[in-house]
Amino acid sequence: MPDSLAPEAVVPRLRGRFGIDYRYVESTPSTQLLLAADAAEGAVVVAGEQTAGRGRLGRSWVAPAGTSLLCSVQLRPAVAPDRLPELTGVIARACAEAIETVTGLETELKFPNDVLVGGRKVAGILAEARESRVVAGIGVNVNIAEVDLPTRLETPATSLLVETRRETDRAELLVELLERIERRYDAWL
């Protein structure tokens, strides 16, 4: 299955304002480092591979190149600072909905930032506030074979491939994810 996250595979399919400012890189330590402080709200950076991806509490996020959806979205919410932690849940719900829509799988949320399928972690969200903005990093295990999933984790890992027994188009998932984030974010505001 052709599976590209290049701009020409994603941008024409977008259904909202999130992702119009779109950047793709083959490899980076972390997509969160690539969003400029002055980037517009809804700007997105996507990577084919992260070499130093991280989750909550400094945990690492490891995935073979070209198998996952690894992205960061720029948000500029005009809300009181004490509301910003709520964004992690907003984005986690959007991620769960996107996975359900594209794959038909049933998901659940593990507070504060994980999306599970069958009790196993398929996605994680890391939202960090800085410089009057929030950078929301999202990692979804998409087309990772079971043998390549990390082991010895607090919550066992899975992937959409393992759960559905078929590959998922990462661009289709990204387009759905960005639309769901935009809707939930706007409602939250």
XYZ file of N, CA, C and O in Angstrom, residues 61-62 115-123 141 144-160 162-163:
124
model
N 9.494 7.401 23.214
C 8.507 6.887 22.273
C 9.295 6.402 21.071
O 9.874 7.182 20.339
N 9.353 5.088 20.887
C 10.183 4.497 19.850
C 9.299 3.775 18.842
O 8.365 3.062 19.226
N -4.296 6.604 24.514
C -5.426 5.991 23.827
C -5.128 4.499 23.773
O -4.049 4.083 23.342
N -6.092 3.700 24.236
C -5.921 2.257 24.310
C -6.893 1.542 23.381
O -7.990 2.032 23.112
N -6.475 0.376 22.929
C -7.338 -0.556 22.220
C -7.159 -1.895 22.924
O -6.031 -2.400 23.037
N -8.239 -2.428 23.448
C -8.153 -3.698 24.152
C -7.217 -3.652 25.344
O -6.548 -4.648 25.644
N -7.143 -2.507 26.002
C -6.284 -2.354 27.178
C -4.821 -2.142 26.860
O -3.998 -2.044 27.764
N -4.486 -2.049 25.574
C -3.083 -1.844 25.163
C -2.941 -0.471 24.503
O -3.814 -0.036 23.762
N -1.813 0.182 24.768
C -1.594 1.555 24.286
C -1.303 1.574 22.789
O -0.388 0.920 22.315
N -2.114 2.375 22.080
C -1.925 2.548 20.653
C -1.492 3.978 20.312
O -0.919 4.215 19.260
N -1.736 4.924 21.229
C -1.389 6.325 20.956
C -1.143 7.071 22.257
O -1.687 6.707 23.305
N 0.757 4.388 16.993
C 1.355 3.175 16.427
C 0.417 2.685 15.328
O -0.638 2.145 15.617
N 2.894 -0.964 12.702
C 4.012 -1.633 13.375
C 3.633 -3.093 13.607
O 2.597 -3.391 14.206
N 4.492 -3.997 13.138
C 4.271 -5.425 13.368
C 4.423 -5.728 14.855
O 5.173 -5.045 15.568
N 3.740 -6.738 15.327
C 3.781 -7.077 16.759
C 5.212 -7.296 17.252
O 5.573 -6.875 18.342
N 6.036 -7.923 16.432
C 7.419 -8.211 16.828
C 8.241 -6.929 17.035
O 9.229 -6.932 17.755
N 7.816 -5.833 16.422
C 8.550 -4.565 16.523
C 8.018 -3.631 17.599
O 8.563 -2.539 17.796
N 6.965 -4.024 18.291
C 6.423 -3.181 19.356
C 7.328 -3.222 20.580
O 7.931 -4.267 20.875
N 7.423 -2.102 21.296
C 8.237 -2.100 22.516
C 7.638 -3.029 23.568
O 6.422 -3.234 23.613
N 8.493 -3.573 24.383
C 8.054 -4.458 25.457
C 8.468 -3.846 26.791
O 9.109 -2.815 26.843
N 8.097 -4.501 27.855
C 8.422 -4.050 29.218
C 7.934 -2.635 29.490
O 8.662 -1.813 30.029
N 6.709 -2.380 29.107
C 6.100 -1.082 29.367
C 5.067 -1.225 30.473
O 4.498 -2.301 30.676
N 4.802 -0.116 31.154
C 3.769 -0.116 32.199
C 2.421 -0.543 31.614
O 1.710 -1.364 32.178
N 2.080 0.027 30.461
C 0.891 -0.374 29.718
C 1.381 -1.030 28.431
O 2.083 -0.383 27.653
N 1.042 -2.281 28.168
C 1.521 -2.945 26.949
C 1.123 -2.167 25.702
O 0.068 -1.533 25.666
N 1.965 -2.246 24.669
C 1.734 -1.517 23.421
C 1.053 -2.404 22.389
O 1.172 -3.631 22.416
N 0.347 -1.743 21.478
C -0.224 -2.404 20.314
C -0.147 -1.427 19.148
O 0.324 -0.298 19.299
N -0.602 -1.871 17.994
C -0.665 -0.995 16.821
C -1.973 -1.248 16.088
O -2.646 -2.261 16.312
N -2.314 -0.346 15.202
C -3.519 -0.531 14.408
C -3.378 -1.761 13.514
O -4.346 -2.492 13.304
N -1.697 -4.550 14.212
C -1.907 -5.734 15.053
C -3.399 -5.929 15.321
O -3.919 -7.047 15.254
N -4.099 -4.853 15.619
C -5.502 -4.952 16.011
C -6.451 -5.209 14.844
O -7.461 -5.882 15.008
